[in-house]
XYZ file of C-alpha atoms in Angstrom:
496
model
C 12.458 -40.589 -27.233
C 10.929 -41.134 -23.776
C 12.066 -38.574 -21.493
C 12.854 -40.522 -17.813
C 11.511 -38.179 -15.917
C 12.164 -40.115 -12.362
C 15.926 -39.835 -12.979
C 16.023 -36.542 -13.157
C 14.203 -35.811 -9.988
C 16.292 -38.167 -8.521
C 19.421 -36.355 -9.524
C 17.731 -33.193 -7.991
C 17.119 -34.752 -4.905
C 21.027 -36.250 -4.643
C 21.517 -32.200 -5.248
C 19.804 -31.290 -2.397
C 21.062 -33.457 0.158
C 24.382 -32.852 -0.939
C 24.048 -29.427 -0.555
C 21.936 -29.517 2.911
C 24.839 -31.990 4.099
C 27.640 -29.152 3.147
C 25.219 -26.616 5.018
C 24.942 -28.151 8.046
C 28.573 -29.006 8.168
C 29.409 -25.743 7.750
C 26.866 -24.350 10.585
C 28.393 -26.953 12.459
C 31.963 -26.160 12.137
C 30.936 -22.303 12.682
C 29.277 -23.368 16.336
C 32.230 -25.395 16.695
C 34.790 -21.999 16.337
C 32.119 -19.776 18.632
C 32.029 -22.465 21.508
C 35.732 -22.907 21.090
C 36.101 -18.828 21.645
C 33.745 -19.095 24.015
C 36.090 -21.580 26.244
C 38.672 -19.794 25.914
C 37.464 -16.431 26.832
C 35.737 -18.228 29.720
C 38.939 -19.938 30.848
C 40.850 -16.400 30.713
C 38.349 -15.027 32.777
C 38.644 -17.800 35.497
C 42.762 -17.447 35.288
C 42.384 -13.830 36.210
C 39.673 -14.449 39.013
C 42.365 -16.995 40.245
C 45.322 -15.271 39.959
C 43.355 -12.121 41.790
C 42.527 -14.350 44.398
C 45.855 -15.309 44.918
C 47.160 -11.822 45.124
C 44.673 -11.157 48.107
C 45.931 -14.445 49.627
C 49.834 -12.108 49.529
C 48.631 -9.079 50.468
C 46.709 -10.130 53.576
C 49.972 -12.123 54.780
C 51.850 -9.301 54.155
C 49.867 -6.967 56.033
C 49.779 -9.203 58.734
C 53.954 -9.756 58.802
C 54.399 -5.912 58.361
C 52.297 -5.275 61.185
C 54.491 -7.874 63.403
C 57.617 -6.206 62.022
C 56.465 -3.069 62.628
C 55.727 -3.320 66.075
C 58.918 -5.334 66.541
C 60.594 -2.719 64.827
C 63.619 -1.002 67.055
C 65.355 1.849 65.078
C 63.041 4.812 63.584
C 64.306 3.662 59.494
C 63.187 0.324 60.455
C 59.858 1.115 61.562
C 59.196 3.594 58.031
C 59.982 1.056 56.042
C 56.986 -1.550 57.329
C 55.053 1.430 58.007
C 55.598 2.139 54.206
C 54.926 -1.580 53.425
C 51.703 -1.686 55.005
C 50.469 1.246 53.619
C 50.773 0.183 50.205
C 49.890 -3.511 50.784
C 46.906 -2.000 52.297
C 45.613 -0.010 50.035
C 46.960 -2.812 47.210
C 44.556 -4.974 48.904
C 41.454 -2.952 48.562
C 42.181 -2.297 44.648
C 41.808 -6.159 44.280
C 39.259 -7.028 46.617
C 36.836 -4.089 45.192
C 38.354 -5.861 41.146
C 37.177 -9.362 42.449
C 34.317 -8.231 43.975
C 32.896 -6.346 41.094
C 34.186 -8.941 38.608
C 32.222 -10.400 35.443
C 33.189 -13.449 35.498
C 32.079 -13.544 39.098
C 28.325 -12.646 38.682
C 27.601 -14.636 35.511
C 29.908 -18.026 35.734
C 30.384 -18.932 39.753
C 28.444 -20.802 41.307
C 26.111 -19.701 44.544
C 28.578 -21.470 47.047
C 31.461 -19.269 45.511
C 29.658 -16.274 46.067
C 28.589 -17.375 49.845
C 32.459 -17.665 50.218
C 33.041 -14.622 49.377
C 30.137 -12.521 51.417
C 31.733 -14.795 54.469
C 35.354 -13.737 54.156
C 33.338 -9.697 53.874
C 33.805 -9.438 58.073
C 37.448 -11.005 58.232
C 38.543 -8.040 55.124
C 36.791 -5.714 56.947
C 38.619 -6.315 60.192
C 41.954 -6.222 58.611
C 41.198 -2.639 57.251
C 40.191 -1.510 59.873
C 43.121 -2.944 62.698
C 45.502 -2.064 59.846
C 44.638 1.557 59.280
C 44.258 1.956 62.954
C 48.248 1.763 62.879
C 48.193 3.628 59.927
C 46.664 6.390 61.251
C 48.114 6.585 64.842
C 51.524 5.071 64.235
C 51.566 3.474 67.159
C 52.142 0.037 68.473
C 48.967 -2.228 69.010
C 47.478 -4.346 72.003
C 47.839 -7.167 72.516
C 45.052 -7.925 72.375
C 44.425 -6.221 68.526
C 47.362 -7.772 67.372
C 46.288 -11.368 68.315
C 43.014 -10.293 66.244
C 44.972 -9.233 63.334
C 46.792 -12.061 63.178
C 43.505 -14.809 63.949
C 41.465 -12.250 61.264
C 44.391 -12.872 58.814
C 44.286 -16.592 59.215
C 40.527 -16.805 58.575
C 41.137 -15.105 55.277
C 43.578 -16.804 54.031
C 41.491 -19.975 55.173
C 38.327 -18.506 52.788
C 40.592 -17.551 49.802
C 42.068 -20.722 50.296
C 38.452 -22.386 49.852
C 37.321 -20.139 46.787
C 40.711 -21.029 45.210
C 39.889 -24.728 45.741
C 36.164 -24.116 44.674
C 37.271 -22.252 41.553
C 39.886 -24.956 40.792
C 37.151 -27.556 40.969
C 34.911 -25.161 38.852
C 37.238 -24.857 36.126
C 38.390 -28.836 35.936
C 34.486 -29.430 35.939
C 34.082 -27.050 33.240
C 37.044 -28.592 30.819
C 35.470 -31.529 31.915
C 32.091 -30.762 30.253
C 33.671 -28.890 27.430
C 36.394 -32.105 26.297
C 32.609 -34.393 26.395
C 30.866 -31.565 24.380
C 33.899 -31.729 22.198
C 34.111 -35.335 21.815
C 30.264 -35.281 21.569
C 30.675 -32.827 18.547
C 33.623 -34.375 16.935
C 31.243 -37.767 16.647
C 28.251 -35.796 15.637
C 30.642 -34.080 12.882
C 32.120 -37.633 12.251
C 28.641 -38.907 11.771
C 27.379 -35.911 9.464
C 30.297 -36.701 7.255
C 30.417 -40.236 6.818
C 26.551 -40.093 6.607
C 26.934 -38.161 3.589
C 29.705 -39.973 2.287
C 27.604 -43.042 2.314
C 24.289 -41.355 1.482
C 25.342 -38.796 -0.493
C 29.065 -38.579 -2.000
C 29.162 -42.560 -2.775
C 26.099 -43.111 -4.454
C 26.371 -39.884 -6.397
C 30.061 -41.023 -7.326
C 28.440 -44.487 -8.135
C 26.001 -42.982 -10.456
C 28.699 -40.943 -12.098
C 30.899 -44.030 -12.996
C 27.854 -45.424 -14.206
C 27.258 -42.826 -16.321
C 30.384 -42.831 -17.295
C 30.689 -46.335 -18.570
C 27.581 -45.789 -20.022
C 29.008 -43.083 -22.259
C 32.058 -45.002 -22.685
C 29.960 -47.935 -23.639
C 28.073 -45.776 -25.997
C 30.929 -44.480 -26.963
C 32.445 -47.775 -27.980
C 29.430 -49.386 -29.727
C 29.077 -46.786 -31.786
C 29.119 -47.784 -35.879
C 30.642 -44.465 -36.862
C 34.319 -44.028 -36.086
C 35.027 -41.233 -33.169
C 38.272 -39.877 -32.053
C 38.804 -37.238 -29.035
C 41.970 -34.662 -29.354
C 43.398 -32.042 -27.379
C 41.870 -28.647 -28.404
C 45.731 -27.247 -28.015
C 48.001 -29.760 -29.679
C 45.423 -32.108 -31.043
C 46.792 -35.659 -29.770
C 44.700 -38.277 -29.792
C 43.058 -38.878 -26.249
C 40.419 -41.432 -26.796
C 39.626 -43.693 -29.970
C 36.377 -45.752 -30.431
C 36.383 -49.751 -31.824
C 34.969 -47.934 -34.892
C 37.523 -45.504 -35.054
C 40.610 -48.546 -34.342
C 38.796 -50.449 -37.535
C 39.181 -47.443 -39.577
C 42.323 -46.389 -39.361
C 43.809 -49.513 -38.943
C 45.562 -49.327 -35.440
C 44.713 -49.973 -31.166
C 44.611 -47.950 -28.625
C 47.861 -47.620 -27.556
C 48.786 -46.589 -31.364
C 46.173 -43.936 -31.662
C 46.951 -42.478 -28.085
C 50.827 -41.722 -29.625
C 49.379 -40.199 -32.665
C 48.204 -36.669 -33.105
C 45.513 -35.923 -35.561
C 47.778 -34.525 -38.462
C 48.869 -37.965 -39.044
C 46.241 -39.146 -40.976
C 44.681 -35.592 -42.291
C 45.466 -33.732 -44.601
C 47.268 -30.296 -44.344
C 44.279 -28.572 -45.663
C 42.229 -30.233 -43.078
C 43.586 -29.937 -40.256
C 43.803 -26.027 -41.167
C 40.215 -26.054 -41.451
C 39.525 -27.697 -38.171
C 42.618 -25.689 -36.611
C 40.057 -22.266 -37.686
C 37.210 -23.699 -36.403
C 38.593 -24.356 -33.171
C 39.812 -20.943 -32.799
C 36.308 -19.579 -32.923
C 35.188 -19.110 -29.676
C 31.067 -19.063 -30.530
C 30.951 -22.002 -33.104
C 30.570 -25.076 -30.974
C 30.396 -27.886 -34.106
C 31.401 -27.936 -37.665
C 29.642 -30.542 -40.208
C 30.081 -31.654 -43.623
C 34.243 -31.469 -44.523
C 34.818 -34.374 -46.841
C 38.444 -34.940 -46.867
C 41.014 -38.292 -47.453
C 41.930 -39.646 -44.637
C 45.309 -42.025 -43.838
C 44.990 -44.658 -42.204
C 48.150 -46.142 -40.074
C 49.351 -48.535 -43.505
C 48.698 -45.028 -45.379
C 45.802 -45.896 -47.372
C 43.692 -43.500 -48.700
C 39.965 -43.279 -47.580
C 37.553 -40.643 -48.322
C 35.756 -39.392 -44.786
C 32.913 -37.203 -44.333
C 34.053 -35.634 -40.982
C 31.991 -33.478 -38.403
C 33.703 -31.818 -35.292
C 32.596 -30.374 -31.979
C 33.969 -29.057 -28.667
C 33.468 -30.267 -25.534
C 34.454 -30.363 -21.556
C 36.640 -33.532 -21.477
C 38.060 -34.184 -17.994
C 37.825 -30.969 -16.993
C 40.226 -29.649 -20.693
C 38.844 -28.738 -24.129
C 39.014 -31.220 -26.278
C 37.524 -31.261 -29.789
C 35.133 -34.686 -30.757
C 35.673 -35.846 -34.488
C 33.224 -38.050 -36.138
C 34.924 -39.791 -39.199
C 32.030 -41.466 -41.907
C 34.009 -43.812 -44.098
C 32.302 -42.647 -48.105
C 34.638 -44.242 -49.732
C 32.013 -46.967 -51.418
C 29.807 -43.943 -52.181
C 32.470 -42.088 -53.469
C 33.134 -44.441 -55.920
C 29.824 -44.898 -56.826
C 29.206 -41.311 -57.385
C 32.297 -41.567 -59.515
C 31.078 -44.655 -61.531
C 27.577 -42.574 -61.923
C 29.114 -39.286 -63.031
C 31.455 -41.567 -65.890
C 28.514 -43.082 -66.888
C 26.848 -39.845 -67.331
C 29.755 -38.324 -69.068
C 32.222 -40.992 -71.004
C 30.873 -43.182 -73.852
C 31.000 -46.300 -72.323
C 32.249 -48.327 -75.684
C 35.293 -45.587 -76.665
C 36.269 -44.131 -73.124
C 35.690 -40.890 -74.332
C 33.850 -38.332 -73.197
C 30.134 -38.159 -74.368
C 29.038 -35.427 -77.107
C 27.274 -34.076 -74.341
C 30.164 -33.275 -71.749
C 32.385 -32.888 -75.006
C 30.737 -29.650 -75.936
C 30.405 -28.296 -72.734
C 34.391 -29.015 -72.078
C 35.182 -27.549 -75.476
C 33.006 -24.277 -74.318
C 34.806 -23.771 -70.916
C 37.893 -24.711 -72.963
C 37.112 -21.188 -75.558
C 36.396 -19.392 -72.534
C 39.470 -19.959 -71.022
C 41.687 -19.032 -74.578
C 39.877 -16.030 -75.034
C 40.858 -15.129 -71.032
C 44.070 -16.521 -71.555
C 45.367 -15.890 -75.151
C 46.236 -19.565 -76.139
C 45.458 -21.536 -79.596
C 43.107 -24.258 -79.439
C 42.614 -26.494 -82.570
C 39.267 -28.774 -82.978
C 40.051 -32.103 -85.057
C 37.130 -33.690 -86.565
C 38.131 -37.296 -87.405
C 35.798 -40.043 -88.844
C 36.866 -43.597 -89.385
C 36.901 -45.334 -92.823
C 34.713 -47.744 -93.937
C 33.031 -48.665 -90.580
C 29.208 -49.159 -92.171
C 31.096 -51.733 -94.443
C 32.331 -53.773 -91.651
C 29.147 -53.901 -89.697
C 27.028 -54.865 -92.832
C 29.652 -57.678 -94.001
C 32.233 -58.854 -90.722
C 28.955 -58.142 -87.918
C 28.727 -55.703 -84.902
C 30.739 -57.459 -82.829
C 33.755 -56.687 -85.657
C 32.492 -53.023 -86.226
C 32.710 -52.355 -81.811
C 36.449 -54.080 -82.262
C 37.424 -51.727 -85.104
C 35.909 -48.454 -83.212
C 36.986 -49.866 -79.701
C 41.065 -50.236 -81.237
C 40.893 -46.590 -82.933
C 39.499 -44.673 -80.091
C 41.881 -46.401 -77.884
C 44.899 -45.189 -80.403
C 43.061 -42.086 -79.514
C 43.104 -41.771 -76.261
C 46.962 -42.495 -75.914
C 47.811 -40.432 -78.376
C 46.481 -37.423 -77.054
C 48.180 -35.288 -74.324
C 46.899 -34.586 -70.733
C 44.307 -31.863 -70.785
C 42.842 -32.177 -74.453
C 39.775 -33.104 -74.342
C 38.418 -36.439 -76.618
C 34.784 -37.070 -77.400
C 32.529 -39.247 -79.421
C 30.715 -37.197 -81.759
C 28.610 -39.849 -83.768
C 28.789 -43.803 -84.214
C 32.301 -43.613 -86.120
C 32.689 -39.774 -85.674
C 34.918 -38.186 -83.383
C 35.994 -34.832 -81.813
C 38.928 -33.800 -80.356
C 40.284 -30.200 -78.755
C 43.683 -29.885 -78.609
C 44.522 -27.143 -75.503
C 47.006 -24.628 -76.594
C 48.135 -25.971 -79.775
C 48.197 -24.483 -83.381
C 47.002 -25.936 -86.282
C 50.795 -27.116 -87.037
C 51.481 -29.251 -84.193
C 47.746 -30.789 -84.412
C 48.417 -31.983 -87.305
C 51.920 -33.492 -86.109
C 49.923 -35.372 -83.404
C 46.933 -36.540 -85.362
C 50.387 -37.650 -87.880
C 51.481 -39.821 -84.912
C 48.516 -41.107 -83.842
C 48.081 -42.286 -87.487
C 51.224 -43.691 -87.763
C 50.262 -46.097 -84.356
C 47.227 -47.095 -86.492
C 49.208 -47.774 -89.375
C 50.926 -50.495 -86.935
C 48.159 -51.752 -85.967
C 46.754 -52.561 -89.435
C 49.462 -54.152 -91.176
C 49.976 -56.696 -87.469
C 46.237 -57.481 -87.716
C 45.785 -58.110 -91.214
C 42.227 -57.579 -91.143
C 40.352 -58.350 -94.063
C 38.767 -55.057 -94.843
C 40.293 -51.558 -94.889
C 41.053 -49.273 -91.387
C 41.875 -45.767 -91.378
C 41.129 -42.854 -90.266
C 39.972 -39.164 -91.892
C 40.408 -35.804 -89.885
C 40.299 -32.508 -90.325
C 41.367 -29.675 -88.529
C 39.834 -25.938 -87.447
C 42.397 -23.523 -85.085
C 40.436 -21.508 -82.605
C 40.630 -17.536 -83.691
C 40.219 -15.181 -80.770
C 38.895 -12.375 -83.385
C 36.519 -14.390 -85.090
C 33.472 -14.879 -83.501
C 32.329 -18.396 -84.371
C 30.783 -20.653 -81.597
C 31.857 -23.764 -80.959
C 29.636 -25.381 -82.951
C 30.944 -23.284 -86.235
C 34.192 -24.856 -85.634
C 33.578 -28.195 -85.636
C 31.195 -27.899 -88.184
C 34.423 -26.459 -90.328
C 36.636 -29.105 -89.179
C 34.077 -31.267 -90.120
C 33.935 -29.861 -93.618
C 37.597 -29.890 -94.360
C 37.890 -33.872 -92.888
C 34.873 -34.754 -95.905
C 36.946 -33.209 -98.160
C 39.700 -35.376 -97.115
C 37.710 -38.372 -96.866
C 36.371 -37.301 -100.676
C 39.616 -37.150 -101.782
C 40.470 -40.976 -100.511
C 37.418 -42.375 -102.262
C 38.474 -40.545 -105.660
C 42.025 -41.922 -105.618
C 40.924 -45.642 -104.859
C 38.507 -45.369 -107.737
């Protein structure tokens, strides 16, 4: 068999880009997650720069309005209280400002205009500190003068946080901006990846796999020996070949209701049942067994079995070889090796070797066997004057007396031309000789419907089996032989 050696590089290369598709989907879904973290943290750190901007934009009016209402202030409570106020908006206000100064975010994400906003609004802070803690630490109404400057300093900062507020609000709708386009830019490049490999990699690779698929199923199908799939578990029928429908006589939908102990024997399906149990033998060859099929008639199957993966299950595969023919054949050999072919009995031959295993077994067993010698009359005359053909009728009509009259289990041979031998299972010398007495009464019939013009009749004579006498088989018959001469003798002396 030619190896296609092309196919299976191509199947390695389908491997590979299947699993260099599933890597770089998976890098890209992992720099998807980081830049998604990455947004987020970033957009957290522009709320908080925002929202600490805003505070300053509070504190700076406040300390502006508690300065007016402490100077306006006319009762001594009144004037603690802003005092108070503007002591702790004051020093509120330098916590933040030194926090948004000093922030992260601010050195590594804002822009060089943010940062010139900032280093303007520096001399407008500083001149709030410095008019506030002047009442602070003289507690004291200002000047004019200083209060107009608190008041024009306050604006101008409020002005620049105003601006950076703006600035940062423009920074961080840029930003989303960039990040939706990066997003949509990555969801088309992830869109791309997949449907690339669906088309380049997924689709021809399930293509191939149907193919293959039918291919087996085709194979499968075509194939002259009959094949069945069951269920390793229950052993229903999951698949059936044409072979297998032929066989046992039924479709598809038939054989997919039936389980295999349908059309096996129990015996059988024990034997695959123990096979399938063992978890290191994978097939099992060589069980010749009768199979059913669905009109119950008998054929004799040479079946093999393996496991495989079907669908993802176990499932056991059952070849079925239909011997029957050869069967019979061997059958029709093995009678014409061991039954005489004219009388239906066995051959001298198989005879003795029957009669041997027959001993064996009533010496084992304790049981009586008795050996009949028998040897038709007149047969040589009947050839030499009425032909062959009359001689075969004459043997043919006594054996066949015989046979019938004999019970299941004896055993029947042809000895010689005319002679035969018979061993009569468990049964004494007595009730031999009450069945040879029947069988010659049959004959009798036989003779005086036919009319024949010579003489028929049979001579016999009979040896019992003796577990304490060690004769062979041989002896036996050669003393039933003896005893049916004298018989015969005895005829030819009383005609005379």
């Amino acid at each position: 068999m030619i190896k296609q050696k092309s196919t299976f590089d191509e199947k390695s290369t389908w491997r590979k880009f299947f699993k260099l598709s599933l890597v770089a989907i998976g890098l890209l879904i992992c720099l998807n997650a980081f830049l998604v973290i990455h947004s987020v943290k970033e957009q957290e750190l522009v709320g908080q720069f925002i929202d600490t901007t805003g505070k300053q934009r509070m504190l700076s009016q406040r300390i502006v309005k508690s300065a007016l209402e402490f100077e306006q202030a006319e009762s001594v409570s009144q004037k603690e209280f802003y005092f108070k106020e503007l002591e702790f908006s004051l020093n509120l206000l330098k916590t933040t400002h030194e926090q948004l100064v000093a922030d992260v975010f601010f050195d590594q994400f804002v822009d060089t205009n943010s940062k010139q906003l900032l280093d303007s609004v520096a001399p407008y802070y500083e001149e709030i500190l410095r008019i506030t803690g002047q009442i602070i630490n003289e507690k004291k109404s200002l000047l004019f003068e200083e209060r107009n400057n608190l008041s024009l300093n306050g604006d101008y900062y409020l002005r620049y946080m105003d601006a950076l507020v703006n600035q940062l609000t423009v920074y961080s709708k840029t930003y989303n901006r960039d990040h939706i386009q990066f997003e949509i830019g990555f969801t088309i490049l992830m869109l791309s990846l997949i449907v690339g490999a669906y088309f380049l990699v997924y689709k021809p690779a399930y293509r191939r796999t149907l193919e293959a698929i039918n291919e087996t199923k085709n194979l499968f199908d075509i194939a002259p020996t009959a094949i069945i799939i069951v269920d390793l578990k229950d052993f229903t029928i999951q698949e059936i070949n044409d072979a297998g429908e032929v066989l046992l006589q039924m479709n598809y939908e038939e054989a997919l209701r039936m389980n295999l102990q349908d059309f096996i024997s129990e015996e059988t399906k024990h034997q695959i049942q123990h096979f399938s149990e063992k978890e290191h033998e994978h097939i099992l060859k060589g069980i010749e067994a009768n199979v059913r099929d669905l009109n119950r008639h008998e054929i004799v199957c040479l079946i093999s079995v393996g496991k495989f993966n079907f669908w993802g299950k176990e499932h056991l595969l059952i070849g079925l070889a239909d011997i029957t023919k050869q069967k019979e054949t061997e059958e029709a050999f093995e009678k014409l090796a061991t039954i005489d072919e004219m009388t239906g009995l066995y051959n001298r031959r198989t005879g003795l070797v029957l009669l041997s295993k027959e001993f064996e077994k009533a010496k084992r067993h304790i049981y009586d066997v008795t050996i009949c010698f028998i040897d038709m009359d007149g047969l040589k005359h009947v050839n030499d004057t009425f032909g062959h053909s009359e001689g075969d009728w004459y043997i043919r009509t006594v054996t066949t007396v015989i046979r019938e009259g004999i019970r299941q289990g004896d055993i029947g041979m042809r000895f010689g031309g005319d002679e035969m031998v018979l061993g009569l299972a468990n049964c004494a010398e007595l009730e031999a000789g009450q069945i040879m007495n029947r069988i010659q009464t049959v004959l009798d019939l036989i003779i005086e419907k036919e009319q024949k013009p010579y003489e028929m009749g049979i001579s016999y004579g009979l040896s019992e089996y003796k577990k304490d006498v060690p004769l062979s088989v041989e002896a036996f018959i050669n003393y039933a032989d003896e005893r049916m001469y004298a018989v015969k003798t005895l005829k030819k002396s009383t005609r005379q």
